[in-house]
Amino acid sequence: MKYALVTGGSRGIGRAICVKLAEMGYHVLINYKSNIDEARKTLDLVAGKGSTGELIKFDVTNNEEIEVTLNKWMENNKDKYIEVLVNNAGIRKDVLLIWMENEHWHDVINTNLNGVFYITRKLLKDMLVNKYGRIVNVVSLSGIKGLPGQVNYSAAKGGVIAATKALAQEIGKKKVTVNAVAPGFIKTDMTSDLNESELKNMIPLNRFGLPEEVAEVVGFLASEKSSYVTGEVISVNGGLYT
Ligand code: NDP
């Protein structure tokens, strides 16, 4: 049995990624912050694919909680290691910079950027020791292009993109790869406040994407088939911007 961890696996894109990894034969550790009912639904979907999984609750902004929770998992699973990590958990708190409060900035940076650092550092050692690992960071069009009202979010996602490129150079020799997937507008809770019928006019494929369409690309990067791809950012945005 091979092991994968998906942060923010309880809903949206993270859920679709858990299902994809289950389809690929992984035992999936489904991380969530607070929404246990939705996390359980993801676990049911994983089981529906004939694979296994477990819920693993921690807040990606809380390094101590991450350490305690993952140390416990490692202690109980001594002969195993997590070979696929998908850093997917994320939040938006959109506001023009001129009105942005410290909390808007720090919450978004802590979740989208610092969380990636804490968890990746924690799981990287076993991947290096085992000379195999796949890290996939879910970033955003906002981190490539920059979007107004999202200076905090663009900075966080842009930071993850730069970190992905730097880390790829540190770990390539150990056959561990790290890549990023940058979605555009995807139908999830995060975008439920946006008007698709208006916004779709600027998307060449003329619609919002589905979480499963992002999960397909993550699945490829998480697989052995992507063995010569590292430090890359792949957009999944219906042609909106590349
Ligand atoms: P959703 O809002 O639908 O789901 C967010 C997920 O992240 C939930 O599982 C939530 O857990 C989890 N989460 C949030 N904060 C934390 C935290 N502090 N610790 C642990 N888990 C946390 O988001 P999406 O599925 O839309 O987004 C997934 C990723 O894709 C994010 O990184 C987002 O930035 C990115 N993205 C999304 C786009 C879109 O159009 N939807 C576009 C571009 C990028 P819980 O259920 O417990 O609250």
CSV table of C-alpha atoms and ligand atoms in Angstrom, one decimal:
chain,number,residue,atom,x,y,z
A,1,MET,CA,0.0,0.0,0.0
A,2,LYS,CA,1.3,3.5,-0.9
A,3,TYR,CA,0.4,6.6,1.1
A,4,ALA,CA,-0.6,10.1,0.0
A,5,LEU,CA,-1.6,13.1,2.1
A,6,VAL,CA,-3.9,15.8,0.8
A,7,THR,CA,-4.4,19.0,2.8
A,8,GLY,CA,-7.9,20.5,2.6
A,9,GLY,CA,-9.2,17.2,1.4
A,10,SER,CA,-12.7,17.7,2.9
A,11,ARG,CA,-14.1,19.8,0.0
A,12,GLY,CA,-13.8,21.1,-3.5
A,13,ILE,CA,-10.6,20.5,-5.4
A,14,GLY,CA,-9.0,18.7,-2.5
A,15,ARG,CA,-11.8,16.2,-2.4
A,16,ALA,CA,-11.5,15.5,-6.1
A,17,ILE,CA,-7.7,15.0,-5.7
A,18,CYS,CA,-8.3,12.5,-2.9
A,19,VAL,CA,-10.7,10.5,-5.1
A,20,LYS,CA,-8.2,10.6,-8.0
A,21,LEU,CA,-5.4,9.3,-5.7
A,22,ALA,CA,-7.7,6.6,-4.5
A,23,GLU,CA,-8.3,5.6,-8.1
A,24,MET,CA,-4.5,5.4,-8.5
A,25,GLY,CA,-4.4,2.9,-5.6
A,26,TYR,CA,-3.2,5.2,-2.8
A,27,HIS,CA,-4.3,5.0,0.8
A,28,VAL,CA,-5.3,8.6,1.3
A,29,LEU,CA,-4.8,10.7,4.4
A,30,ILE,CA,-7.6,13.3,4.1
A,31,ASN,CA,-6.7,16.4,6.0
A,32,TYR,CA,-9.3,19.0,7.1
A,33,LYS,CA,-9.5,21.9,9.4
A,34,SER,CA,-13.0,21.7,10.9
A,35,ASN,CA,-15.5,20.3,8.5
A,36,ILE,CA,-15.6,16.6,9.6
A,37,ASP,CA,-18.9,15.8,7.9
A,38,GLU,CA,-17.6,16.8,4.5
A,39,ALA,CA,-14.3,15.0,5.3
A,40,ARG,CA,-16.2,11.9,6.0
A,41,LYS,CA,-18.0,12.2,2.6
A,42,THR,CA,-14.6,12.3,0.9
A,43,LEU,CA,-13.6,9.2,2.8
A,44,ASP,CA,-16.7,7.5,1.5
A,45,LEU,CA,-15.8,8.5,-2.0
A,46,VAL,CA,-12.3,7.1,-1.5
A,47,ALA,CA,-13.8,3.8,-0.3
A,48,GLY,CA,-16.1,3.9,-3.3
A,49,LYS,CA,-13.0,3.7,-5.5
A,50,GLY,CA,-12.0,0.5,-3.8
A,51,SER,CA,-9.2,2.1,-1.9
A,52,THR,CA,-8.7,3.0,1.8
A,53,GLY,CA,-8.1,6.3,3.6
A,54,GLU,CA,-8.3,8.0,7.0
A,55,LEU,CA,-9.1,11.4,8.3
A,56,ILE,CA,-6.3,13.5,9.7
A,57,LYS,CA,-7.3,16.8,11.4
A,58,PHE,CA,-5.0,19.7,11.7
A,59,ASP,CA,-4.8,23.4,10.9
A,60,VAL,CA,-2.1,24.0,8.3
A,61,THR,CA,-1.2,27.3,10.0
A,62,ASN,CA,-0.4,25.5,13.3
A,63,ASN,CA,3.1,24.0,13.1
A,64,GLU,CA,2.8,22.5,16.6
A,65,GLU,CA,-0.5,20.7,15.7
A,66,ILE,CA,1.1,19.4,12.5
A,67,GLU,CA,4.1,18.1,14.3
A,68,VAL,CA,2.1,16.3,17.0
A,69,THR,CA,-0.4,14.8,14.6
A,70,LEU,CA,2.1,13.6,12.0
A,71,ASN,CA,4.5,12.4,14.6
A,72,LYS,CA,1.7,10.2,16.0
A,73,TRP,CA,0.9,8.9,12.5
A,74,MET,CA,4.6,8.1,11.9
A,75,GLU,CA,4.9,6.4,15.3
A,76,ASN,CA,1.8,4.2,14.4
A,77,ASN,CA,3.1,3.5,10.9
A,78,LYS,CA,6.8,2.9,11.4
A,79,ASP,CA,7.4,0.8,8.3
A,80,LYS,CA,5.5,3.2,6.0
A,81,TYR,CA,6.0,6.7,4.6
A,82,ILE,CA,3.9,9.3,2.8
A,83,GLU,CA,5.3,9.4,-0.7
A,84,VAL,CA,2.8,11.9,-2.2
A,85,LEU,CA,2.0,15.2,-0.6
A,86,VAL,CA,-0.6,17.5,-2.2
A,87,ASN,CA,-0.5,21.0,-0.6
A,88,ASN,CA,-4.1,22.0,-1.5
A,89,ALA,CA,-5.6,23.8,1.6
A,90,GLY,CA,-6.2,27.4,0.9
A,91,ILE,CA,-8.4,30.4,1.6
A,92,ARG,CA,-9.2,33.8,0.0
A,93,LYS,CA,-9.9,37.0,1.8
A,94,ASP,CA,-10.3,39.5,-1.0
A,95,VAL,CA,-10.1,43.2,-0.4
A,96,LEU,CA,-8.3,46.1,-2.1
A,97,LEU,CA,-4.9,46.7,-0.5
A,98,ILE,CA,-5.9,50.2,0.6
A,99,TRP,CA,-8.6,48.6,2.9
A,100,MET,CA,-6.6,45.5,3.8
A,101,GLU,CA,-6.2,44.8,7.5
A,102,ASN,CA,-3.3,42.9,9.0
A,103,GLU,CA,-5.6,40.0,9.6
A,104,HIS,CA,-6.6,39.7,5.9
A,105,TRP,CA,-2.9,39.6,5.0
A,106,HIS,CA,-1.7,37.3,7.7
A,107,ASP,CA,-4.5,34.7,7.5
A,108,VAL,CA,-4.0,34.3,3.8
A,109,ILE,CA,-0.2,34.1,4.0
A,110,ASN,CA,-0.4,31.7,7.0
A,111,THR,CA,-2.7,29.3,5.3
A,112,ASN,CA,-1.6,29.4,1.6
A,113,LEU,CA,2.2,29.9,2.1
A,114,ASN,CA,3.3,29.1,5.7
A,115,GLY,CA,1.2,25.9,5.7
A,116,VAL,CA,3.1,24.6,2.7
A,117,PHE,CA,6.4,25.2,4.4
A,118,TYR,CA,5.4,23.4,7.7
A,119,ILE,CA,4.0,20.3,6.1
A,120,THR,CA,6.5,19.9,3.3
A,121,ARG,CA,9.4,20.2,5.7
A,122,LYS,CA,7.8,17.6,7.9
A,123,LEU,CA,7.3,15.0,5.1
A,124,LEU,CA,10.3,15.7,2.9
A,125,LYS,CA,12.8,13.7,5.0
A,126,ASP,CA,11.2,10.4,4.5
A,127,MET,CA,10.8,11.0,0.7
A,128,LEU,CA,14.6,11.8,0.5
A,129,VAL,CA,15.6,8.8,2.6
A,130,ASN,CA,13.4,6.6,0.4
A,131,LYS,CA,14.6,8.3,-2.8
A,132,TYR,CA,11.1,8.7,-4.1
A,133,GLY,CA,8.5,11.4,-3.6
A,134,ARG,CA,6.0,13.6,-5.3
A,135,ILE,CA,5.0,17.0,-4.0
A,136,VAL,CA,2.2,18.9,-5.8
A,137,ASN,CA,1.3,22.4,-4.7
A,138,VAL,CA,-2.1,23.8,-5.7
A,139,VAL,CA,-1.5,27.5,-6.5
A,140,SER,CA,-3.5,29.8,-8.6
A,141,LEU,CA,-3.7,32.0,-11.7
A,142,SER,CA,-3.6,34.8,-9.2
A,143,GLY,CA,-0.1,33.8,-8.2
A,144,ILE,CA,1.1,34.0,-11.8
A,145,LYS,CA,-0.7,37.0,-13.2
A,146,GLY,CA,-1.7,38.9,-10.0
A,147,LEU,CA,-5.4,39.8,-9.6
A,148,PRO,CA,-6.8,43.0,-8.1
A,149,GLY,CA,-8.4,42.6,-4.7
A,150,GLN,CA,-6.0,39.6,-4.1
A,151,VAL,CA,-2.7,41.2,-3.3
A,152,ASN,CA,-2.5,39.0,-0.2
A,153,TYR,CA,-3.5,35.8,-2.1
A,154,SER,CA,-1.4,36.6,-5.2
A,155,ALA,CA,1.6,37.1,-2.9
A,156,ALA,CA,1.0,33.8,-1.1
A,157,LYS,CA,0.5,31.8,-4.3
A,158,GLY,CA,3.4,33.6,-6.0
A,159,GLY,CA,5.5,32.7,-3.0
A,160,VAL,CA,4.6,29.0,-3.3
A,161,ILE,CA,5.5,29.1,-7.0
A,162,ALA,CA,8.9,30.5,-6.3
A,163,ALA,CA,9.4,28.0,-3.4
A,164,THR,CA,8.4,25.1,-5.8
A,165,LYS,CA,11.1,26.2,-8.3
A,166,ALA,CA,13.8,26.5,-5.5
A,167,LEU,CA,12.9,23.3,-3.8
A,168,ALA,CA,12.9,21.3,-7.1
A,169,GLN,CA,16.6,22.2,-7.4
A,170,GLU,CA,17.4,21.1,-3.8
A,171,ILE,CA,15.8,17.6,-4.1
A,172,GLY,CA,16.0,16.5,-7.7
A,173,LYS,CA,19.1,14.3,-7.1
A,174,LYS,CA,17.1,12.2,-4.6
A,175,LYS,CA,14.3,11.5,-7.2
A,176,VAL,CA,11.8,13.7,-5.4
A,177,THR,CA,9.9,16.1,-7.6
A,178,VAL,CA,7.9,19.1,-6.7
A,179,ASN,CA,5.5,20.9,-9.1
A,180,ALA,CA,2.6,23.3,-8.9
A,181,VAL,CA,-0.8,23.3,-10.5
A,182,ALA,CA,-2.5,26.7,-11.1
A,183,PRO,CA,-6.2,26.6,-11.5
A,184,GLY,CA,-8.3,29.4,-12.9
A,185,PHE,CA,-12.0,29.6,-11.9
A,186,ILE,CA,-13.1,26.3,-10.6
A,187,LYS,CA,-16.6,25.5,-9.3
A,188,THR,CA,-16.2,25.0,-5.5
A,189,ASP,CA,-17.4,26.7,-2.3
A,190,MET,CA,-14.5,29.2,-2.8
A,191,THR,CA,-16.0,30.6,-5.9
A,192,SER,CA,-19.7,30.3,-5.0
A,193,ASP,CA,-19.9,34.0,-4.6
A,194,LEU,CA,-18.7,34.7,-8.2
A,195,ASN,CA,-21.0,35.2,-11.2
A,196,GLU,CA,-20.1,32.5,-13.7
A,197,SER,CA,-22.4,33.7,-16.5
A,198,GLU,CA,-20.6,37.0,-16.5
A,199,LEU,CA,-17.0,35.8,-15.9
A,200,LYS,CA,-17.2,33.0,-18.4
A,201,ASN,CA,-17.1,35.4,-21.3
A,202,MET,CA,-13.4,36.1,-20.7
A,203,ILE,CA,-12.5,32.4,-20.5
A,204,PRO,CA,-11.7,30.8,-24.0
A,205,LEU,CA,-13.4,27.5,-23.0
A,206,ASN,CA,-16.4,29.6,-21.9
A,207,ARG,CA,-17.1,28.1,-18.5
A,208,PHE,CA,-15.7,27.5,-15.0
A,209,GLY,CA,-13.7,24.3,-14.6
A,210,LEU,CA,-14.6,21.3,-12.4
A,211,PRO,CA,-12.5,20.1,-9.5
A,212,GLU,CA,-12.0,16.8,-11.3
A,213,GLU,CA,-10.4,18.6,-14.2
A,214,VAL,CA,-7.7,19.9,-11.8
A,215,ALA,CA,-7.4,16.5,-10.1
A,216,GLU,CA,-6.5,14.9,-13.4
A,217,VAL,CA,-3.4,17.1,-13.7
A,218,VAL,CA,-2.5,16.7,-10.1
A,219,GLY,CA,-2.9,12.9,-10.5
A,220,PHE,CA,-0.3,12.9,-13.4
A,221,LEU,CA,2.2,15.0,-11.4
A,222,ALA,CA,1.7,12.7,-8.4
A,223,SER,CA,2.3,9.6,-10.5
A,224,GLU,CA,5.5,7.9,-11.6
A,225,LYS,CA,4.7,9.0,-15.2
A,226,SER,CA,5.8,12.5,-14.4
A,227,SER,CA,9.3,11.4,-13.5
A,228,TYR,CA,11.1,14.0,-15.7
A,229,VAL,CA,8.9,17.0,-14.7
A,230,THR,CA,10.0,19.1,-11.7
A,231,GLY,CA,9.9,22.8,-10.7
A,232,GLU,CA,7.0,23.3,-13.2
A,233,VAL,CA,3.7,25.2,-12.9
A,234,ILE,CA,0.9,23.8,-15.0
A,235,SER,CA,-2.2,26.0,-15.5
A,236,VAL,CA,-5.7,24.5,-15.6
A,237,ASN,CA,-7.7,27.5,-16.4
A,238,GLY,CA,-9.6,27.0,-19.7
A,239,GLY,CA,-7.1,29.1,-21.6
A,240,LEU,CA,-7.7,32.3,-19.5
A,241,TYR,CA,-4.0,33.2,-19.2
A,242,THR,CA,-0.8,31.3,-19.6
B,1,NDP,P1,-12.7,25.2,-0.8
B,1,NDP,O1,-13.0,26.5,-0.1
B,1,NDP,O2,-13.8,24.5,-1.5
B,1,NDP,O3,-12.1,24.2,0.2
B,1,NDP,C1,-11.0,24.6,1.1
B,1,NDP,C2,-10.4,23.4,1.7
B,1,NDP,O4,-9.2,23.8,2.5
B,1,NDP,C3,-11.3,22.7,2.7
B,1,NDP,O5,-11.1,21.3,2.7
B,1,NDP,C4,-10.9,23.3,4.1
B,1,NDP,O6,-11.1,22.5,5.2
B,1,NDP,C5,-9.4,23.4,3.8
B,1,NDP,N1,-8.7,24.4,4.7
B,1,NDP,C6,-8.9,25.7,4.7
B,1,NDP,N2,-8.1,26.3,5.6
B,1,NDP,C7,-7.4,25.3,6.2
B,1,NDP,C8,-6.5,25.2,7.3
B,1,NDP,N3,-6.1,26.3,7.9
B,1,NDP,N4,-6.0,24.0,7.6
B,1,NDP,C9,-6.4,22.8,7.0
B,1,NDP,N5,-7.3,22.9,6.0
B,1,NDP,C10,-7.8,24.1,5.6
B,1,NDP,O7,-11.5,25.6,-1.8
B,1,NDP,P2,-11.1,25.0,-3.2
B,1,NDP,O8,-11.3,23.6,-3.3
B,1,NDP,O9,-11.8,25.9,-4.2
B,1,NDP,O10,-9.6,25.4,-3.3
B,1,NDP,C11,-8.5,24.4,-3.1
B,1,NDP,C12,-7.2,25.0,-3.5
B,1,NDP,O11,-7.3,25.5,-4.8
B,1,NDP,C13,-6.8,26.3,-2.6
B,1,NDP,O12,-5.5,26.3,-2.4
B,1,NDP,C14,-7.2,27.4,-3.5
B,1,NDP,O13,-6.5,28.6,-3.2
B,1,NDP,C15,-6.9,26.9,-4.9
B,1,NDP,N6,-7.6,27.5,-6.0
B,1,NDP,C16,-8.9,27.4,-6.1
B,1,NDP,C17,-9.5,28.0,-7.2
B,1,NDP,C18,-11.0,28.0,-7.4
B,1,NDP,O14,-11.5,28.6,-8.4
B,1,NDP,N7,-11.8,27.3,-6.6
B,1,NDP,C19,-8.8,28.8,-8.2
B,1,NDP,C20,-7.4,28.8,-8.0
B,1,NDP,C21,-6.8,28.1,-6.9
B,1,NDP,P3,-12.5,22.5,6.0
B,1,NDP,O15,-13.5,21.8,5.1
B,1,NDP,O16,-12.3,21.8,7.3
B,1,NDP,O17,-12.9,24.0,6.2
